[in-house]
Structure formats: structure tokens, C-alpha cells
């Protein structure tokens, strides 16, 4: 799945710059007051370093449970951390991305086409959420059926040769084969793996777009406040994604690959933005339509994942609902994450 997400990332990084070349009307000419390309470039380099470090720290924090028992997935602290991350992802979708999609598709630079006659941003977000639901349930069902067939094959009647073995040998044989069967919590494990991979897809698309937007800007007054804002933005998103990856119990190689993909996406987007800054025009009708549609789709994915796969899954657990204090703690953590991420919308 990580390789597929990487393929999507490479496709977007290749196609978006070509679509975003200047094709705007003269009425949408950009105001060049305050443009300072060398100063903006220095700030972009600082942004790459800060965002890379922030993303890596965010994605790595949940993995510290291997060294610090308090951060293991079965602890109350981890649930609170995950609730915080769920609030962050929810605010990312509803406060950061979806309004940006509406702004792009409602821009006065879009003088042609049907974009102002219908709320396409909301429609695309809804369709993306429905598509995520379909992918979520179909993929989970597929893996459940696969595991069920594997378990059924393991429990088949023994062959005549096996019946001739001693009781001890037969016990050892059955024990060895049971490793291939789905463990009792395998359904939950499959669920977490599907969640983490779909979530990463939505986060990666969004991260690439904001990276390209920052990299293509030659205005220091625009880039400067985005450096700390996007650093914290990626830090919080990384915590949410990292928590899902930890619960999925991937092999170390897959964990590192997914964390690296997330950490590098925004810096790569900034690099692409810097490379195309001479031809990129954010007021281009084509750029506005493509950005608006992709942002809306990413918003739909993240809102669904936050509400259904992260928050509802934990908040409805008997362990949580039977403990009022834990419920209160998770609600406070959720509101804190959503509030802090919403506050960042002032700058980014």
C-alpha cells in the first residue's frame, strides 16, 4: 500500500505543476508588491528542515511505546493521545482543507465553467467520504474472508498419516499449524491496517498540495507565518497517523516506509513548488479547479477517518464507556486537539 501511495504522490507531483501554468485572465493578475524571491527562498529552506523534523517527531512519538510502557496502545494515555490526534485530523479536514476547497472553486478568477453554480467542493467531499467507506468496508471484508479461509484450512481433518502419529506428536503438529490461523484479535488488526493505509493516502494528498503552495510563493510575508504553523500542523497530523500505524503492528520496514513517506511529502511538495515558482500561478483557473477538487476529496477522506475509524472506534469501547473519568479525559483531549489545530488556521 505504501508503494501505491508513493505512486499517487509521484503522479500528483508530476501532473499538478503542468496544470498550474499561467492561463488566468488579466483581471486576476497577481499583486507583486512585497515579492522578494531570495528572502522567500531562505525561508522555504528553513521550512523544509522544520517541517521534516516536526513530521518525523509526530510520526515517531506513538512508536515510543516500545520503550515507554505508558505509551503502549493498551494504555489510557495512548487513548487520550489518539483522541487528541483525531481532533487534529477532524479540524484539518473541516477547518483547513474544506474551506480552502470552497475558496478555490469559488474564486473570482473562475469566470467560466459551472464551478460557481453548484457547491462542487461539498459534493466532492461527500463522494470522497462515501468512497472511503466503500474502500474501508470492502478491504476489511476481503481480508476477513481470506483469514477465515486460512483458518478453515488449518482446522481441516487430519490425514491418515497424521492419525498414526503419537498423541504428543499430533499436539505439536496442531500447535505449529495454528500459527497460520488468524489469532483471536486478527479482525481488529486487519481493521487497523486498512485504517492506517487509507488515512495516509488522504494525509499525503493534502501534504503535497500545501507543500507546493508554500514552495511556489515568492512573498516572505506569506511564507514566514507558514513555517511554524505548518510545522505544528504536520507534528499533530503525524501523531494521529503514527498512532494508527502502531496499532496496525506492521513490520519495522513498513513502519519506517510509511513514516518516511509522510515526513517527506510536504518537503518534496515545497521542492516542487520552488522548481515551478517561475511558471506556477495560483490564480490560474486550471490550478484553482485541480487544487479545489483535490482538497475537497482529501477533506472528505480525513473527516470520515477521524469520526468513524479513529474517534468512534475508541469512544464506543466498553472499556471507555464504563469509566466516566476516562470518557471525560478523552473528550477533553479531543477538544484540545481540534481547538489547537483550528487555531492554526489563523496562519495556515
mmCIF file of C-alpha atoms in Angstrom:
data_model
loop_
_atom_site.group_PDB
_atom_site.id
_atom_site.type_symbol
_atom_site.label_atom_id
_atom_site.label_comp_id
_atom_site.label_asym_id
_atom_site.label_seq_id
_atom_site.Cartn_x
_atom_site.Cartn_y
_atom_site.Cartn_z
ATOM 1 C CA UNK A 1 0.000 0.000 0.000
ATOM 2 C CA UNK A 2 2.853 2.385 0.766
ATOM 3 C CA UNK A 3 4.170 1.879 -2.770
ATOM 4 C CA UNK A 4 0.734 2.723 -4.191
ATOM 5 C CA UNK A 5 0.534 5.888 -2.117
ATOM 6 C CA UNK A 6 4.027 6.789 -3.345
ATOM 7 C CA UNK A 7 2.888 6.236 -6.948
ATOM 8 C CA UNK A 8 -0.078 8.574 -6.389
ATOM 9 C CA UNK A 9 2.274 11.137 -4.846
ATOM 10 C CA UNK A 10 4.646 10.982 -7.831
ATOM 11 C CA UNK A 11 1.725 11.308 -10.256
ATOM 12 C CA UNK A 12 0.367 14.372 -8.470
ATOM 13 C CA UNK A 13 3.821 15.944 -8.236
ATOM 14 C CA UNK A 14 4.214 15.470 -11.996
ATOM 15 C CA UNK A 15 0.748 16.478 -13.157
ATOM 16 C CA UNK A 16 -0.075 19.420 -10.864
ATOM 17 C CA UNK A 17 2.803 21.671 -11.998
ATOM 18 C CA UNK A 18 1.826 21.144 -15.633
ATOM 19 C CA UNK A 19 -1.773 22.058 -14.877
ATOM 20 C CA UNK A 20 -0.855 25.120 -12.849
ATOM 21 C CA UNK A 21 0.963 27.134 -15.508
ATOM 22 C CA UNK A 22 -0.322 30.603 -16.161
ATOM 23 C CA UNK A 23 -3.649 30.589 -18.010
ATOM 24 C CA UNK A 24 -5.510 33.220 -15.999
ATOM 25 C CA UNK A 25 -7.418 36.219 -17.197
ATOM 26 C CA UNK A 26 -5.827 39.640 -16.926
ATOM 27 C CA UNK A 27 -8.417 40.595 -14.311
ATOM 28 C CA UNK A 28 -6.775 38.135 -11.925
ATOM 29 C CA UNK A 29 -3.253 39.459 -12.256
ATOM 30 C CA UNK A 30 -1.341 38.936 -9.044
ATOM 31 C CA UNK A 31 -0.169 41.871 -6.957
ATOM 32 C CA UNK A 32 3.648 41.800 -6.934
ATOM 33 C CA UNK A 33 4.053 44.196 -4.020
ATOM 34 C CA UNK A 34 6.245 42.602 -1.380
ATOM 35 C CA UNK A 35 7.727 39.948 -3.679
ATOM 36 C CA UNK A 36 11.274 39.016 -2.609
ATOM 37 C CA UNK A 37 12.360 35.720 -4.144
ATOM 38 C CA UNK A 38 15.787 35.362 -2.408
ATOM 39 C CA UNK A 39 14.352 36.051 1.053
ATOM 40 C CA UNK A 40 11.400 33.754 0.378
ATOM 41 C CA UNK A 41 13.803 31.008 -0.745
ATOM 42 C CA UNK A 42 15.745 31.220 2.532
ATOM 43 C CA UNK A 43 12.507 30.901 4.468
ATOM 44 C CA UNK A 44 11.468 27.911 2.343
ATOM 45 C CA UNK A 45 14.732 26.119 3.131
ATOM 46 C CA UNK A 46 14.106 26.710 6.837
ATOM 47 C CA UNK A 47 10.547 25.434 6.320
ATOM 48 C CA UNK A 48 11.794 22.205 4.741
ATOM 49 C CA UNK A 49 14.039 21.486 7.734
ATOM 50 C CA UNK A 50 11.441 22.422 10.364
ATOM 51 C CA UNK A 51 8.573 20.538 8.727
ATOM 52 C CA UNK A 52 10.718 17.458 8.141
ATOM 53 C CA UNK A 53 11.753 17.346 11.799
ATOM 54 C CA UNK A 54 8.225 18.098 13.039
ATOM 55 C CA UNK A 55 6.685 15.407 10.823
ATOM 56 C CA UNK A 56 9.245 12.808 11.870
ATOM 57 C CA UNK A 57 8.780 13.575 15.568
ATOM 58 C CA UNK A 58 4.990 13.422 15.261
ATOM 59 C CA UNK A 59 5.015 10.115 13.405
ATOM 60 C CA UNK A 60 7.578 8.677 15.816
ATOM 61 C CA UNK A 61 6.006 9.643 19.164
ATOM 62 C CA UNK A 62 3.430 6.791 19.208
ATOM 63 C CA UNK A 63 6.214 4.278 18.492
ATOM 64 C CA UNK A 64 7.893 5.189 21.784
ATOM 65 C CA UNK A 65 5.555 2.717 23.471
ATOM 66 C CA UNK A 66 8.214 0.082 22.891
ATOM 67 C CA UNK A 67 10.461 1.914 25.345
ATOM 68 C CA UNK A 68 7.890 3.683 27.497
ATOM 69 C CA UNK A 69 5.074 1.407 28.712
ATOM 70 C CA UNK A 70 2.780 4.410 29.312
ATOM 71 C CA UNK A 71 2.568 4.974 25.542
ATOM 72 C CA UNK A 72 1.600 1.432 24.597
ATOM 73 C CA UNK A 73 -1.680 1.027 22.641
ATOM 74 C CA UNK A 74 -3.462 -0.619 25.588
ATOM 75 C CA UNK A 75 -2.954 2.317 27.978
ATOM 76 C CA UNK A 76 -5.267 5.216 28.844
ATOM 77 C CA UNK A 77 -2.580 7.708 27.848
ATOM 78 C CA UNK A 78 -2.423 6.253 24.349
ATOM 79 C CA UNK A 79 -6.206 6.516 24.015
ATOM 80 C CA UNK A 80 -6.022 10.158 25.083
ATOM 81 C CA UNK A 81 -3.213 10.788 22.596
ATOM 82 C CA UNK A 82 -5.254 9.158 19.855
ATOM 83 C CA UNK A 83 -8.319 11.242 20.757
ATOM 84 C CA UNK A 84 -6.150 14.367 20.529
ATOM 85 C CA UNK A 85 -4.909 13.232 17.111
ATOM 86 C CA UNK A 86 -8.469 12.504 15.994
ATOM 87 C CA UNK A 87 -9.444 16.070 16.871
ATOM 88 C CA UNK A 88 -6.441 17.343 14.919
ATOM 89 C CA UNK A 89 -7.358 15.349 11.819
ATOM 90 C CA UNK A 90 -11.024 16.368 12.081
ATOM 91 C CA UNK A 91 -10.072 20.047 12.306
ATOM 92 C CA UNK A 92 -7.654 19.605 9.410
ATOM 93 C CA UNK A 93 -10.468 18.376 7.209
ATOM 94 C CA UNK A 94 -13.205 20.800 8.283
ATOM 95 C CA UNK A 95 -11.317 23.978 9.227
ATOM 96 C CA UNK A 96 -8.248 23.890 6.980
ATOM 97 C CA UNK A 97 -8.906 21.859 3.847
ATOM 98 C CA UNK A 98 -12.627 22.108 3.067
ATOM 99 C CA UNK A 99 -12.794 25.941 3.326
ATOM 100 C CA UNK A 100 -9.732 26.116 1.064
ATOM 101 C CA UNK A 101 -11.545 23.927 -1.468
ATOM 102 C CA UNK A 102 -14.612 26.198 -1.375
ATOM 103 C CA UNK A 103 -12.367 29.253 -1.774
ATOM 104 C CA UNK A 104 -10.549 27.766 -4.760
ATOM 105 C CA UNK A 105 -13.712 26.665 -6.580
ATOM 106 C CA UNK A 106 -15.463 29.942 -5.715
ATOM 107 C CA UNK A 107 -12.599 32.183 -6.795
ATOM 108 C CA UNK A 108 -13.486 35.257 -8.881
ATOM 109 C CA UNK A 109 -10.782 34.076 -11.294
ATOM 110 C CA UNK A 110 -13.070 31.216 -12.348
ATOM 111 C CA UNK A 111 -15.218 33.163 -14.762
ATOM 112 C CA UNK A 112 -16.071 30.168 -16.946
ATOM 113 C CA UNK A 113 -17.476 26.761 -16.194
ATOM 114 C CA UNK A 114 -20.077 25.501 -13.738
ATOM 115 C CA UNK A 115 -17.969 25.924 -10.579
ATOM 116 C CA UNK A 116 -19.934 28.832 -9.106
ATOM 117 C CA UNK A 117 -23.338 27.419 -9.942
ATOM 118 C CA UNK A 118 -23.067 24.398 -7.665
ATOM 119 C CA UNK A 119 -21.177 23.621 -4.416
ATOM 120 C CA UNK A 120 -18.780 21.145 -6.021
ATOM 121 C CA UNK A 121 -16.427 21.209 -3.045
ATOM 122 C CA UNK A 122 -19.105 19.828 -0.753
ATOM 123 C CA UNK A 123 -20.179 17.277 -3.365
ATOM 124 C CA UNK A 124 -16.638 16.002 -3.903
ATOM 125 C CA UNK A 125 -16.007 15.829 -0.147
ATOM 126 C CA UNK A 126 -19.193 13.781 0.292
ATOM 127 C CA UNK A 127 -18.300 11.433 -2.563
ATOM 128 C CA UNK A 128 -14.779 11.023 -1.187
ATOM 129 C CA UNK A 129 -16.172 10.119 2.239
ATOM 130 C CA UNK A 130 -18.529 7.569 0.650
ATOM 131 C CA UNK A 131 -15.674 6.152 -1.438
ATOM 132 C CA UNK A 132 -13.568 5.860 1.722
ATOM 133 C CA UNK A 133 -16.400 3.983 3.414
ATOM 134 C CA UNK A 134 -16.612 1.580 0.468
ATOM 135 C CA UNK A 135 -12.867 1.007 0.355
ATOM 136 C CA UNK A 136 -12.767 0.639 4.137
ATOM 137 C CA UNK A 137 -15.517 -1.979 4.301
ATOM 138 C CA UNK A 138 -14.622 -3.870 1.113
ATOM 139 C CA UNK A 139 -10.930 -4.143 2.016
ATOM 140 C CA UNK A 140 -11.712 -5.162 5.599
ATOM 141 C CA UNK A 141 -14.252 -7.737 4.401
ATOM 142 C CA UNK A 142 -11.789 -9.151 1.887
ATOM 143 C CA UNK A 143 -9.091 -9.660 4.498
ATOM 144 C CA UNK A 144 -11.601 -11.133 6.941
ATOM 145 C CA UNK A 145 -12.714 -13.701 4.348
ATOM 146 C CA UNK A 146 -9.121 -14.503 3.483
ATOM 147 C CA UNK A 147 -8.253 -15.104 7.131
ATOM 148 C CA UNK A 148 -11.399 -17.202 7.623
ATOM 149 C CA UNK A 149 -10.457 -19.450 4.697
ATOM 150 C CA UNK A 150 -6.932 -19.768 6.060
ATOM 151 C CA UNK A 151 -8.240 -20.713 9.489
ATOM 152 C CA UNK A 152 -10.642 -23.248 7.950
ATOM 153 C CA UNK A 153 -7.797 -24.858 6.010
ATOM 154 C CA UNK A 154 -5.770 -25.221 9.200
ATOM 155 C CA UNK A 155 -8.614 -26.918 11.063
ATOM 156 C CA UNK A 156 -9.330 -29.471 8.318
ATOM 157 C CA UNK A 157 -9.487 -33.132 9.317
ATOM 158 C CA UNK A 158 -6.045 -34.717 9.675
ATOM 159 C CA UNK A 159 -4.789 -37.122 7.033
ATOM 160 C CA UNK A 160 -4.447 -40.888 7.757
ATOM 161 C CA UNK A 161 -0.735 -40.432 8.182
ATOM 162 C CA UNK A 162 -1.346 -37.897 10.909
ATOM 163 C CA UNK A 163 -3.689 -40.277 12.737
ATOM 164 C CA UNK A 164 -0.832 -42.746 13.092
ATOM 165 C CA UNK A 165 1.326 -40.282 14.968
ATOM 166 C CA UNK A 166 1.508 -40.325 18.722
ATOM 167 C CA UNK A 167 -0.680 -38.087 20.839
ATOM 168 C CA UNK A 168 2.250 -35.840 21.701
ATOM 169 C CA UNK A 169 3.361 -35.552 18.099
ATOM 170 C CA UNK A 170 -0.165 -34.717 16.996
ATOM 171 C CA UNK A 171 -0.407 -31.995 19.617
ATOM 172 C CA UNK A 172 2.847 -30.483 18.481
ATOM 173 C CA UNK A 173 1.755 -30.593 14.835
ATOM 174 C CA UNK A 174 -1.520 -28.843 15.566
ATOM 175 C CA UNK A 175 0.208 -26.197 17.616
ATOM 176 C CA UNK A 176 2.644 -25.452 14.826
ATOM 177 C CA UNK A 177 -0.086 -25.123 12.214
ATOM 178 C CA UNK A 178 -2.178 -22.842 14.411
ATOM 179 C CA UNK A 179 0.369 -20.104 13.828
ATOM 180 C CA UNK A 180 -1.002 -19.806 10.284
ATOM 181 C CA UNK A 181 -4.546 -19.282 11.523
ATOM 182 C CA UNK A 182 -5.943 -15.886 12.387
ATOM 183 C CA UNK A 183 -5.343 -15.050 16.051
ATOM 184 C CA UNK A 184 -8.324 -14.015 18.188
ATOM 185 C CA UNK A 185 -7.661 -10.296 17.658
ATOM 186 C CA UNK A 186 -6.796 -10.650 13.969
ATOM 187 C CA UNK A 187 -10.014 -8.939 12.837
ATOM 188 C CA UNK A 188 -9.080 -5.853 14.829
ATOM 189 C CA UNK A 189 -5.539 -5.969 13.461
ATOM 190 C CA UNK A 190 -6.792 -6.086 9.876
ATOM 191 C CA UNK A 191 -9.079 -3.168 10.642
ATOM 192 C CA UNK A 192 -6.210 -1.067 11.959
ATOM 193 C CA UNK A 193 -4.084 -1.851 8.898
ATOM 194 C CA UNK A 194 -6.788 -0.739 6.494
ATOM 195 C CA UNK A 195 -7.385 2.414 8.557
ATOM 196 C CA UNK A 196 -3.718 3.414 8.656
ATOM 197 C CA UNK A 197 -3.227 2.993 4.910
ATOM 198 C CA UNK A 198 -6.367 4.870 3.841
ATOM 199 C CA UNK A 199 -5.580 7.645 6.332
ATOM 200 C CA UNK A 200 -2.065 8.014 4.967
ATOM 201 C CA UNK A 201 -3.432 8.422 1.446
ATOM 202 C CA UNK A 202 -5.629 11.360 2.494
ATOM 203 C CA UNK A 203 -2.863 12.982 4.529
ATOM 204 C CA UNK A 204 -0.293 12.601 1.742
ATOM 205 C CA UNK A 205 -2.504 14.280 -0.880
ATOM 206 C CA UNK A 206 -3.147 17.218 1.442
ATOM 207 C CA UNK A 207 0.516 17.490 2.485
ATOM 208 C CA UNK A 208 1.703 17.590 -1.117
ATOM 209 C CA UNK A 209 -0.710 20.392 -2.004
ATOM 210 C CA UNK A 210 0.186 22.619 0.943
ATOM 211 C CA UNK A 211 3.886 21.990 0.293
ATOM 212 C CA UNK A 212 3.586 23.045 -3.340
ATOM 213 C CA UNK A 213 1.591 26.138 -2.390
ATOM 214 C CA UNK A 214 4.251 27.227 0.087
ATOM 215 C CA UNK A 215 7.133 26.445 -2.281
ATOM 216 C CA UNK A 216 5.603 28.401 -5.165
ATOM 217 C CA UNK A 217 5.135 31.602 -3.153
ATOM 218 C CA UNK A 218 7.780 34.314 -3.519
ATOM 219 C CA UNK A 219 6.321 36.535 -0.801
ATOM 220 C CA UNK A 220 8.192 36.392 2.542
ATOM 221 C CA UNK A 221 5.139 37.808 4.314
ATOM 222 C CA UNK A 222 3.216 34.711 3.180
ATOM 223 C CA UNK A 223 5.928 32.109 3.828
ATOM 224 C CA UNK A 224 7.124 33.363 7.240
ATOM 225 C CA UNK A 225 3.984 32.605 9.311
ATOM 226 C CA UNK A 226 3.511 29.312 7.465
ATOM 227 C CA UNK A 227 6.820 27.887 8.731
ATOM 228 C CA UNK A 228 5.792 27.440 12.398
ATOM 229 C CA UNK A 229 2.134 26.862 11.523
ATOM 230 C CA UNK A 230 2.831 24.009 9.109
ATOM 231 C CA UNK A 231 5.473 22.552 11.418
ATOM 232 C CA UNK A 232 2.917 22.139 14.194
ATOM 233 C CA UNK A 233 0.314 21.108 11.634
ATOM 234 C CA UNK A 234 2.493 18.203 10.452
ATOM 235 C CA UNK A 235 3.535 17.373 14.022
ATOM 236 C CA UNK A 236 -0.083 16.894 15.108
ATOM 237 C CA UNK A 237 -1.046 15.017 11.951
ATOM 238 C CA UNK A 238 1.988 12.779 12.420
ATOM 239 C CA UNK A 239 0.841 11.850 15.913
ATOM 240 C CA UNK A 240 -2.527 10.785 14.531
ATOM 241 C CA UNK A 241 -1.072 8.771 11.679
ATOM 242 C CA UNK A 242 1.654 7.290 13.875
ATOM 243 C CA UNK A 243 -0.915 6.092 16.406
ATOM 244 C CA UNK A 244 -2.817 4.224 13.698
ATOM 245 C CA UNK A 245 0.393 2.711 12.333
ATOM 246 C CA UNK A 246 1.405 1.462 15.787
ATOM 247 C CA UNK A 247 -1.954 -0.236 16.296
ATOM 248 C CA UNK A 248 -1.646 -1.894 12.875
ATOM 249 C CA UNK A 249 1.508 -3.713 14.059
ATOM 250 C CA UNK A 250 3.279 -3.571 10.717
ATOM 251 C CA UNK A 251 6.772 -4.927 10.284
ATOM 252 C CA UNK A 252 9.525 -2.449 11.095
ATOM 253 C CA UNK A 253 10.330 -1.967 7.411
ATOM 254 C CA UNK A 254 6.734 -0.976 6.629
ATOM 255 C CA UNK A 255 6.520 1.317 9.657
ATOM 256 C CA UNK A 256 9.676 3.157 8.600
ATOM 257 C CA UNK A 257 8.473 3.408 4.989
ATOM 258 C CA UNK A 258 5.096 4.868 5.979
ATOM 259 C CA UNK A 259 6.673 7.320 8.432
ATOM 260 C CA UNK A 260 9.231 8.436 5.843
ATOM 261 C CA UNK A 261 6.563 8.858 3.178
ATOM 262 C CA UNK A 262 4.549 11.107 5.468
ATOM 263 C CA UNK A 263 7.596 13.052 6.679
ATOM 264 C CA UNK A 264 8.967 13.689 3.177
ATOM 265 C CA UNK A 265 5.734 14.569 1.373
ATOM 266 C CA UNK A 266 5.470 18.220 2.404
ATOM 267 C CA UNK A 267 9.214 18.936 1.916
ATOM 268 C CA UNK A 268 9.009 17.297 -1.519
ATOM 269 C CA UNK A 269 5.976 19.443 -2.280
ATOM 270 C CA UNK A 270 7.939 22.540 -1.236
ATOM 271 C CA UNK A 271 10.787 21.469 -3.532
ATOM 272 C CA UNK A 272 8.391 21.006 -6.448
ATOM 273 C CA UNK A 273 6.841 24.400 -5.687
ATOM 274 C CA UNK A 274 10.266 26.082 -5.702
ATOM 275 C CA UNK A 275 11.104 24.438 -9.027
ATOM 276 C CA UNK A 276 7.907 25.643 -10.707
ATOM 277 C CA UNK A 277 7.637 29.018 -8.981
ATOM 278 C CA UNK A 278 8.543 30.848 -12.194
ATOM 279 C CA UNK A 279 5.615 29.339 -14.120
ATOM 280 C CA UNK A 280 3.184 28.457 -11.332
ATOM 281 C CA UNK A 281 0.191 30.728 -10.942
ATOM 282 C CA UNK A 282 -2.123 30.011 -8.035
ATOM 283 C CA UNK A 283 -4.822 32.176 -9.635
ATOM 284 C CA UNK A 284 -4.812 30.114 -12.826
ATOM 285 C CA UNK A 285 -8.310 28.668 -13.455
ATOM 286 C CA UNK A 286 -6.871 25.217 -14.085
ATOM 287 C CA UNK A 287 -4.790 25.346 -10.920
ATOM 288 C CA UNK A 288 -7.771 26.528 -8.876
ATOM 289 C CA UNK A 289 -10.045 23.750 -10.150
ATOM 290 C CA UNK A 290 -7.478 20.981 -9.642
ATOM 291 C CA UNK A 291 -6.485 22.240 -6.201
ATOM 292 C CA UNK A 292 -10.109 22.715 -5.145
ATOM 293 C CA UNK A 293 -11.177 19.231 -6.213
ATOM 294 C CA UNK A 294 -8.170 17.516 -4.608
ATOM 295 C CA UNK A 295 -8.554 19.485 -1.379
ATOM 296 C CA UNK A 296 -12.248 18.615 -1.214
ATOM 297 C CA UNK A 297 -11.501 14.915 -1.741
ATOM 298 C CA UNK A 298 -8.793 14.973 0.938
ATOM 299 C CA UNK A 299 -11.201 16.713 3.332
ATOM 300 C CA UNK A 300 -13.847 14.030 2.819
ATOM 301 C CA UNK A 301 -11.335 11.259 3.462
ATOM 302 C CA UNK A 302 -9.945 12.853 6.628
ATOM 303 C CA UNK A 303 -13.343 13.730 8.112
ATOM 304 C CA UNK A 304 -14.573 10.160 7.609
ATOM 305 C CA UNK A 305 -11.389 8.646 9.020
ATOM 306 C CA UNK A 306 -11.385 10.939 12.051
ATOM 307 C CA UNK A 307 -15.020 10.402 13.018
ATOM 308 C CA UNK A 308 -15.520 6.746 12.095
ATOM 309 C CA UNK A 309 -12.181 4.976 12.255
ATOM 310 C CA UNK A 310 -10.376 6.897 14.987
ATOM 311 C CA UNK A 311 -12.841 8.549 17.363
ATOM 312 C CA UNK A 312 -15.992 6.409 17.197
ATOM 313 C CA UNK A 313 -13.992 3.200 17.380
ATOM 314 C CA UNK A 314 -12.352 4.174 20.670
ATOM 315 C CA UNK A 315 -15.191 6.155 22.237
ATOM 316 C CA UNK A 316 -17.629 3.237 21.892
ATOM 317 C CA UNK A 317 -15.362 0.652 23.519
ATOM 318 C CA UNK A 318 -16.841 -0.875 26.711
ATOM 319 C CA UNK A 319 -13.582 -0.061 28.464
ATOM 320 C CA UNK A 320 -14.156 3.643 27.795
ATOM 321 C CA UNK A 321 -17.907 3.774 28.353
ATOM 322 C CA UNK A 322 -17.658 2.021 31.699
ATOM 323 C CA UNK A 323 -15.246 4.640 33.110
ATOM 324 C CA UNK A 324 -16.597 8.178 33.414
ATOM 325 C CA UNK A 325 -13.208 9.683 34.210
ATOM 326 C CA UNK A 326 -11.634 8.133 31.112
ATOM 327 C CA UNK A 327 -14.545 9.358 28.992
ATOM 328 C CA UNK A 328 -14.045 12.875 30.309
ATOM 329 C CA UNK A 329 -10.327 12.714 29.632
ATOM 330 C CA UNK A 330 -10.848 11.571 26.043
ATOM 331 C CA UNK A 331 -13.410 14.305 25.382
ATOM 332 C CA UNK A 332 -11.078 16.965 26.770
ATOM 333 C CA UNK A 333 -8.217 15.572 24.681
ATOM 334 C CA UNK A 334 -10.422 15.576 21.573
ATOM 335 C CA UNK A 335 -11.484 19.183 22.096
ATOM 336 C CA UNK A 336 -7.907 20.232 22.807
ATOM 337 C CA UNK A 337 -6.622 18.683 19.587
ATOM 338 C CA UNK A 338 -9.450 20.123 17.498
ATOM 339 C CA UNK A 339 -9.086 23.531 19.165
ATOM 340 C CA UNK A 340 -5.332 23.839 18.707
ATOM 341 C CA UNK A 341 -5.498 22.715 15.079
ATOM 342 C CA UNK A 342 -8.350 25.127 14.402
ATOM 343 C CA UNK A 343 -6.304 27.940 15.942
ATOM 344 C CA UNK A 344 -3.527 27.289 13.428
ATOM 345 C CA UNK A 345 -5.989 28.215 10.657
ATOM 346 C CA UNK A 346 -5.296 31.852 11.567
ATOM 347 C CA UNK A 347 -1.833 31.485 9.998
ATOM 348 C CA UNK A 348 -2.141 28.455 7.694
#
